[in-house]
Coordinates of C-alpha atoms in Angstrom, one line a residue:
M1 CA -169.1 -178.3 96.7
T2 CA -169.5 -178.4 92.7
R3 CA -170.5 -175.3 91.2
P4 CA -173.2 -175.7 88.8
L5 CA -172.4 -175.2 85.4
A6 CA -174.0 -172.1 83.5
P7 CA -176.6 -172.8 80.9
R8 CA -175.4 -172.7 77.6
S9 CA -177.0 -170.2 75.1
P10 CA -178.7 -172.0 72.3
A11 CA -176.4 -172.4 69.3
R12 CA -177.2 -170.0 66.6
P13 CA -177.7 -171.4 63.1
A14 CA -175.2 -170.8 61.1
A15 CA -175.5 -168.0 58.3
H16 CA -176.3 -169.3 54.8
T17 CA -176.0 -166.0 53.0
T18 CA -175.0 -162.4 53.4
L19 CA -177.3 -159.4 53.2
Q20 CA -175.4 -158.3 49.8
K21 CA -175.9 -161.8 48.4
L22 CA -179.6 -161.6 49.4
L23 CA -180.1 -158.2 48.0
S24 CA -178.1 -159.1 44.7
R25 CA -180.5 -162.1 44.3
F26 CA -183.3 -159.9 45.1
H27 CA -182.3 -157.2 42.7
F28 CA -181.6 -159.6 39.8
G29 CA -185.1 -161.1 39.9
I30 CA -186.5 -157.5 40.0
T31 CA -184.3 -156.8 36.9
L32 CA -185.1 -159.9 35.3
F33 CA -188.9 -159.3 35.8
A34 CA -188.7 -155.6 34.8
V35 CA -186.9 -156.5 31.7
A36 CA -189.1 -159.2 30.8
L37 CA -192.0 -156.9 31.4
S38 CA -190.5 -154.2 29.5
G39 CA -189.8 -156.5 26.6
V40 CA -193.3 -158.0 26.3
A41 CA -194.6 -154.5 26.6
I42 CA -192.3 -153.5 23.5
L43 CA -193.2 -156.4 21.6
L44 CA -196.8 -156.0 21.9
A45 CA -196.6 -152.2 21.1
G46 CA -194.3 -153.1 18.1
I47 CA -196.5 -155.7 16.8
T48 CA -199.5 -153.4 17.2
T49 CA -197.8 -150.6 15.5
L50 CA -196.7 -152.6 12.6
R51 CA -200.0 -154.3 12.2
S52 CA -201.8 -151.1 11.9
Y53 CA -199.0 -149.8 9.4
A54 CA -199.4 -152.8 7.4
D55 CA -203.2 -152.5 7.4
R56 CA -203.1 -149.0 6.3
N57 CA -200.7 -150.2 3.5
M58 CA -202.8 -152.6 2.0
E59 CA -206.2 -150.9 2.3
L60 CA -204.3 -147.9 0.4
A61 CA -203.1 -150.7 -2.1
T62 CA -206.7 -152.1 -2.5
R63 CA -208.3 -148.6 -3.3
V64 CA -205.5 -148.1 -5.7
G65 CA -206.2 -151.6 -7.3
A66 CA -209.6 -150.6 -7.5
Y67 CA -209.4 -147.4 -9.5
G68 CA -207.1 -149.6 -11.8
A69 CA -209.5 -152.4 -12.3
E70 CA -212.7 -150.5 -12.8
P71 CA -212.3 -149.6 -16.6
A72 CA -211.4 -153.4 -17.2
L73 CA -214.6 -154.6 -15.2
V74 CA -216.7 -152.0 -17.3
F75 CA -215.4 -153.7 -20.8
N76 CA -214.8 -157.3 -19.0
D77 CA -211.2 -156.9 -20.5
P78 CA -208.6 -159.0 -18.5
E79 CA -205.6 -157.5 -20.4
A80 CA -206.9 -154.2 -19.1
A81 CA -207.1 -155.3 -15.8
R82 CA -203.5 -156.6 -16.1
E83 CA -202.1 -153.2 -17.3
G84 CA -204.2 -151.3 -14.8
L85 CA -202.9 -153.3 -11.9
D86 CA -199.5 -153.3 -13.2
P87 CA -198.3 -150.8 -10.4
L88 CA -199.4 -153.0 -7.8
R89 CA -197.6 -156.0 -8.9
R90 CA -194.3 -154.1 -8.6
I91 CA -195.1 -153.1 -4.9
P92 CA -193.1 -155.3 -2.5
G93 CA -195.3 -157.0 0.0
I94 CA -198.3 -158.1 -2.3
A95 CA -198.3 -161.8 -2.8
R96 CA -201.5 -162.0 -4.7
L97 CA -204.2 -160.2 -6.8
R98 CA -207.7 -161.1 -7.8
V99 CA -210.3 -159.1 -9.7
L100 CA -213.8 -160.6 -9.5
D101 CA -217.0 -159.4 -11.4
H102 CA -220.3 -158.6 -10.0
R103 CA -221.2 -162.3 -10.0
G104 CA -217.9 -163.2 -8.3
R105 CA -216.2 -164.6 -11.5
P106 CA -212.7 -164.1 -11.6
L107 CA -211.7 -161.5 -14.1
Y108 CA -207.8 -161.3 -13.5
E109 CA -205.6 -163.1 -10.7
W110 CA -201.9 -162.8 -10.3
Q111 CA -199.7 -164.3 -7.8
S112 CA -196.0 -163.1 -7.1
P113 CA -193.2 -165.5 -8.3
K114 CA -191.2 -164.7 -5.4
G115 CA -191.5 -167.0 -2.3
D116 CA -192.9 -165.8 1.3
P117 CA -189.7 -165.0 3.4
S118 CA -191.8 -165.8 6.6
P119 CA -194.9 -167.4 6.5
V120 CA -195.2 -166.9 10.5
L121 CA -195.2 -163.2 10.0
T122 CA -197.8 -163.5 7.3
S123 CA -200.0 -165.4 9.1
L124 CA -199.9 -163.1 12.0
F125 CA -200.2 -159.8 10.1
F126 CA -202.2 -160.9 6.8
P127 CA -204.4 -163.7 8.2
Q128 CA -207.2 -162.8 5.4
P129 CA -207.0 -161.1 2.2
F130 CA -208.0 -157.2 2.1
S131 CA -210.9 -156.8 -0.1
T132 CA -212.6 -153.6 -1.7
P133 CA -215.6 -153.2 -3.8
I134 CA -215.3 -151.6 -7.3
R135 CA -218.1 -149.0 -8.0
R136 CA -219.1 -147.3 -10.9
N137 CA -221.9 -144.7 -10.6
G138 CA -222.8 -145.8 -7.3
S139 CA -223.3 -149.4 -8.2
V140 CA -221.1 -152.5 -7.4
I141 CA -219.5 -153.5 -10.6
G142 CA -216.8 -156.1 -9.2
R143 CA -214.4 -156.5 -6.1
I144 CA -210.6 -156.8 -5.7
E145 CA -208.8 -158.9 -3.2
I146 CA -205.0 -158.5 -2.2
W147 CA -202.9 -160.9 0.0
G148 CA -199.9 -159.5 1.5
D149 CA -196.6 -161.3 2.5
S150 CA -193.7 -160.3 4.7
S151 CA -191.2 -159.3 2.5
T152 CA -191.6 -155.9 3.7
L153 CA -192.3 -156.7 7.2
I154 CA -189.3 -158.8 7.7
D155 CA -186.9 -155.7 7.8
Y156 CA -189.0 -153.6 9.9
V157 CA -189.3 -156.4 12.4
R158 CA -185.3 -156.9 12.4
I159 CA -184.9 -153.3 12.9
G160 CA -187.6 -153.2 15.8
A161 CA -186.0 -156.4 17.4
L162 CA -182.5 -154.9 17.5
A163 CA -183.8 -151.6 18.8
G164 CA -186.0 -153.4 21.5
L165 CA -183.0 -155.7 22.5
G166 CA -180.9 -152.5 22.7
C167 CA -183.5 -150.7 25.0
L168 CA -183.8 -154.0 27.0
L169 CA -180.1 -154.0 27.4
V170 CA -179.7 -150.2 28.4
T171 CA -182.8 -151.0 30.9
A172 CA -180.9 -153.9 32.4
L173 CA -177.6 -152.0 32.6
G174 CA -179.4 -149.1 34.4
T175 CA -181.3 -151.3 36.6
I176 CA -178.1 -153.3 37.7
I177 CA -176.2 -150.1 38.3
L178 CA -178.9 -148.4 40.4
A179 CA -179.3 -151.9 42.4
R180 CA -175.5 -152.0 43.0
R181 CA -175.6 -148.6 43.9
F182 CA -178.5 -149.4 46.2
E183 CA -176.5 -152.2 47.9
Y184 CA -173.5 -150.1 48.2
E185 CA -175.5 -147.1 50.2
L186 CA -177.4 -149.7 52.2
V187 CA -174.7 -152.7 52.7
K188 CA -171.8 -150.5 53.5
P189 CA -173.2 -148.6 56.5
L190 CA -174.7 -152.0 57.8
G191 CA -171.3 -153.6 57.4
E192 CA -169.6 -150.5 59.4
I193 CA -172.3 -151.1 62.2
A194 CA -171.7 -154.9 62.3
T195 CA -167.7 -154.5 62.5
V196 CA -168.3 -152.2 65.4
A197 CA -170.3 -154.7 67.0
H198 CA -168.1 -157.7 66.2
D199 CA -164.9 -155.8 67.5
V200 CA -166.9 -154.7 70.8
R201 CA -168.2 -158.3 71.5
L202 CA -165.1 -160.3 70.7
H203 CA -162.1 -157.7 71.6
R204 CA -163.8 -155.4 74.1
R205 CA -163.2 -152.6 72.0
F206 CA -165.4 -150.1 73.7
D207 CA -163.8 -147.2 72.4
K208 CA -165.1 -148.1 69.0
R209 CA -167.6 -145.7 67.4
V210 CA -169.9 -145.8 64.4
Q211 CA -169.2 -143.1 62.1
P212 CA -172.0 -140.7 60.7
L213 CA -173.9 -142.2 58.2
R214 CA -175.8 -140.7 55.2
I215 CA -179.2 -143.1 55.7
A216 CA -181.2 -141.2 58.3
E217 CA -182.5 -144.5 60.0
L218 CA -179.1 -146.3 60.1
D219 CA -177.5 -142.8 61.4
R220 CA -180.2 -143.1 64.1
L221 CA -179.0 -146.3 64.9
G222 CA -175.6 -145.9 64.7
G223 CA -176.0 -142.9 67.2
D224 CA -178.1 -145.0 69.6
I225 CA -175.1 -147.8 69.5
N226 CA -172.7 -145.1 70.0
A227 CA -174.6 -143.9 73.3
L228 CA -174.8 -147.2 74.4
L229 CA -171.1 -147.8 73.9
D230 CA -170.5 -144.6 75.9
E231 CA -172.3 -146.3 78.7
L232 CA -170.5 -149.4 78.3
Q233 CA -167.3 -147.8 78.3
G234 CA -167.9 -145.7 81.4
W235 CA -169.1 -148.9 83.0
Q236 CA -165.8 -150.6 82.1
G237 CA -163.7 -147.8 83.2
H238 CA -165.6 -147.8 86.6
M239 CA -165.2 -151.8 86.9
E240 CA -161.4 -151.3 86.0
S241 CA -161.2 -148.9 88.7
E242 CA -163.0 -150.9 91.2
N243 CA -161.0 -153.9 90.3
A244 CA -157.7 -152.1 90.6
V245 CA -158.7 -150.8 94.0
L246 CA -159.9 -154.5 95.3
A247 CA -156.6 -156.0 93.7
H248 CA -154.6 -153.4 95.7
R249 CA -156.5 -154.0 98.8
A250 CA -156.1 -157.9 98.4
S251 CA -152.5 -157.7 98.1
H252 CA -151.5 -154.5 100.2
D253 CA -151.7 -153.8 103.9
M254 CA -154.2 -151.0 104.5
L255 CA -152.2 -149.1 107.4
T256 CA -148.7 -149.1 105.7
A257 CA -149.8 -149.6 101.9
L258 CA -147.1 -152.0 101.8
P259 CA -147.5 -155.5 100.0
N260 CA -149.3 -158.0 102.3
R261 CA -148.5 -161.7 103.3
A262 CA -150.2 -163.1 100.0
A263 CA -148.2 -160.7 97.8
F264 CA -145.1 -161.6 99.8
D265 CA -145.6 -165.3 99.2
E266 CA -146.3 -164.9 95.5
Q267 CA -143.1 -162.5 95.1
L268 CA -141.0 -164.9 97.1
A269 CA -141.8 -167.9 94.9
A270 CA -141.5 -166.2 91.7
R271 CA -137.9 -164.7 93.0
I272 CA -136.7 -168.4 93.8
E273 CA -138.0 -169.6 90.4
N274 CA -136.1 -166.7 88.8
A275 CA -133.2 -167.4 90.6
A276 CA -133.1 -171.0 90.2
R277 CA -133.2 -170.3 86.4
R278 CA -130.6 -167.9 86.2
D279 CA -128.3 -169.5 89.3
G280 CA -128.7 -166.2 90.9
R281 CA -128.5 -165.4 94.6
F282 CA -130.9 -163.0 96.7
A283 CA -131.2 -162.5 100.5
L284 CA -134.5 -162.5 102.7
L285 CA -134.4 -160.0 105.5
F286 CA -136.9 -160.7 108.5
I287 CA -137.5 -157.4 110.5
D288 CA -139.5 -157.4 113.8
A289 CA -139.9 -154.3 116.1
D290 CA -138.7 -155.1 119.5
N291 CA -140.6 -152.4 121.7
F292 CA -143.5 -152.0 119.6
K293 CA -145.9 -153.2 122.3
A294 CA -144.7 -150.8 124.8
A295 CA -145.6 -147.9 122.2
N296 CA -149.2 -149.3 122.0
D297 CA -149.6 -149.8 125.8
N298 CA -147.8 -146.3 126.9
H299 CA -149.3 -144.1 124.1
G300 CA -152.3 -146.0 122.6
H301 CA -153.1 -147.5 119.2
A302 CA -152.9 -144.2 117.3
A303 CA -149.2 -143.8 118.4
G304 CA -148.7 -147.7 117.6
D305 CA -150.0 -147.1 113.9
A306 CA -147.6 -144.0 113.5
V307 CA -144.6 -146.2 114.5
L308 CA -145.6 -148.8 112.0
V309 CA -146.2 -146.3 109.0
A310 CA -143.0 -144.6 109.9
L311 CA -141.1 -147.8 110.1
S312 CA -142.7 -149.2 106.6
A313 CA -141.6 -145.5 105.2
R314 CA -138.0 -145.9 106.6
I315 CA -137.7 -149.5 105.3
K316 CA -138.7 -148.2 101.7
E317 CA -136.3 -145.8 101.8
T318 CA -133.6 -148.2 101.9
L319 CA -134.7 -150.3 98.9
R320 CA -133.0 -150.6 95.6
T321 CA -134.4 -151.1 92.3
G322 CA -135.6 -154.6 92.1
D323 CA -135.9 -154.9 95.9
F324 CA -139.1 -155.9 97.7
A325 CA -140.8 -155.1 101.1
A326 CA -144.0 -156.2 102.8
R327 CA -145.6 -156.5 106.0
I328 CA -146.6 -159.8 107.1
G329 CA -147.8 -159.7 110.6
G330 CA -148.5 -156.9 113.3
D331 CA -145.1 -155.7 113.6
E332 CA -143.1 -158.0 111.2
F333 CA -141.8 -156.8 107.9
V334 CA -139.7 -159.0 105.3
V335 CA -137.4 -157.5 102.5
I336 CA -136.3 -159.4 99.4
V337 CA -132.7 -157.9 98.4
D338 CA -132.4 -159.3 94.8
P339 CA -130.1 -159.4 93.2
L340 CA -127.5 -160.0 95.8
D341 CA -124.4 -159.9 93.9
Q342 CA -124.7 -156.2 92.8
G343 CA -124.5 -153.1 95.2
P344 CA -124.4 -153.6 99.1
G345 CA -124.9 -157.0 100.8
A346 CA -127.8 -158.2 102.9
E347 CA -126.0 -157.3 106.3
A348 CA -125.3 -153.6 104.9
I349 CA -128.8 -153.2 104.0
A350 CA -129.8 -154.5 107.3
A351 CA -127.5 -152.1 109.3
R352 CA -128.7 -149.3 107.3
I353 CA -132.6 -150.4 108.2
R354 CA -131.6 -150.6 111.9
Q355 CA -129.8 -147.1 111.7
I356 CA -132.8 -145.5 109.9
A357 CA -135.4 -147.2 112.1
A358 CA -133.7 -145.9 115.4
Q359 CA -134.3 -142.4 114.7
P360 CA -137.1 -140.9 116.8
V361 CA -140.8 -141.2 115.4
A362 CA -143.1 -138.3 116.0
L363 CA -146.2 -139.5 117.9
P364 CA -149.8 -137.8 117.4
G365 CA -149.5 -136.4 121.0
G366 CA -146.4 -134.3 120.3
T367 CA -144.0 -136.7 121.9
Y368 CA -141.2 -138.9 120.1
Y369 CA -140.5 -142.5 120.3
R370 CA -137.3 -144.4 119.7
L371 CA -137.9 -147.7 117.9
A372 CA -135.5 -150.6 118.2
I373 CA -135.8 -153.3 115.6
S374 CA -134.2 -157.0 115.2
V375 CA -133.1 -158.2 111.7
G376 CA -132.3 -161.5 110.6
A377 CA -131.0 -162.3 107.0
A378 CA -131.2 -165.8 104.9
V379 CA -129.4 -166.1 101.5
Y380 CA -130.8 -168.3 98.6
P381 CA -129.8 -171.0 98.0
D382 CA -127.0 -170.9 100.8
D383 CA -129.7 -170.9 103.7
G384 CA -132.6 -172.5 102.0
G385 CA -133.5 -173.6 98.7
D386 CA -137.4 -172.9 99.0
A387 CA -139.6 -170.5 100.7
A388 CA -140.3 -172.2 103.9
G389 CA -136.4 -172.9 104.3
L390 CA -135.6 -169.3 103.9
L391 CA -138.3 -168.0 106.1
T392 CA -137.3 -170.2 108.8
A393 CA -133.6 -169.2 108.5
A394 CA -134.5 -165.7 108.3
D395 CA -136.7 -165.8 111.3
T396 CA -134.0 -167.8 113.3
A397 CA -131.4 -165.3 112.6
M398 CA -134.0 -162.5 113.3
Y399 CA -134.6 -164.2 116.8
A400 CA -130.9 -164.4 117.2
D401 CA -130.4 -160.9 116.9
K402 CA -133.5 -160.2 119.2
L403 CA -131.5 -162.0 121.8
T404 CA -128.4 -160.2 121.2
N405 CA -130.1 -157.0 121.5
R406 CA -131.7 -157.9 124.7
S407 CA -128.3 -159.1 126.2
H408 CA -126.8 -155.5 125.0
K409 CA -129.6 -153.7 126.7
R410 CA -129.3 -155.6 130.0
Q411 CA -125.6 -155.0 130.0
A412 CA -126.3 -151.5 129.3
E413 CA -128.6 -151.1 132.2
T414 CA -126.3 -152.9 134.7

């Protein structure tokens, strides 16, 4: 019967970025926006302040010029106007002067021979001339007009631009440092949580734990993960114990605790493969209790179980390091003597098993029972090159030994 395939979980889309990269781009955008906003604010504040400063200076210059041009208007003397306005002509930042009489006719006009270093700044800060009426005894006798240029502003603009750029750089640097610190404080604990989850998922490392974190929410998450891992580790230990018990039950005899037939078949195949690879030799002993049925019939099944337990314990006493014993049937046992070239041979071990097995067995009712066994031996590869051949040879030898034992018993009775 074909087993249905387990449904596949939907494929997860490949990750296109990391949290750190995402936060970096987010913080870069915030930094760029903050720096741009700060730059615009500083620029507007600087322009407003500089404009106010320039306006006050030009207003002050027109007032000074009005005082200097008043006598010249009274006497209609252009030369006097030139002399009265001479201090203004030496002030940087004044591009043009003009004095008008009460009818609006020019009395005196002057224009700076120096060129305007930045017409853009001039049009921005001095789009119109500054004009002030000239009064005498409360009556308007004329007007003075002054045009400014950027000769004095350009130095302020340069200094302000450098200062603003420095402030922006400091702001950007501080923002980047704080953003990096934020990324480190957030991404590092998340990375630790992800590492623990990755090890648990891929390597079944249920002993891994999330270390205490400084962020309260993430620390609470780490605590929940650790609690879940504690439960998973407990379940894993319980399942491993259950699996070990089930595996032992599947490969061992419940009564004698010796390996069963399935474990013996697996062990015999492995011993044959190993011996074939290294040209080694080992022996297989087949053991059968001759009078076990009489113990069951005469003394009960509890007595029969006691006989089997005692026989298995005595067989284990004869084993060397590397030997293997199993119960493969009701009163049938097998022993693998491997390697055969070291220590006593198969016949010597069989004789020792016969000797130990012949000792009286204490039964539950307080009586004693003397057990007799038959042992047959087969040697790999002399008596068989595979498992079936070895078992057949050992079984045949065991029945031959059983017949011999019966013959001796009949002779002893006669």
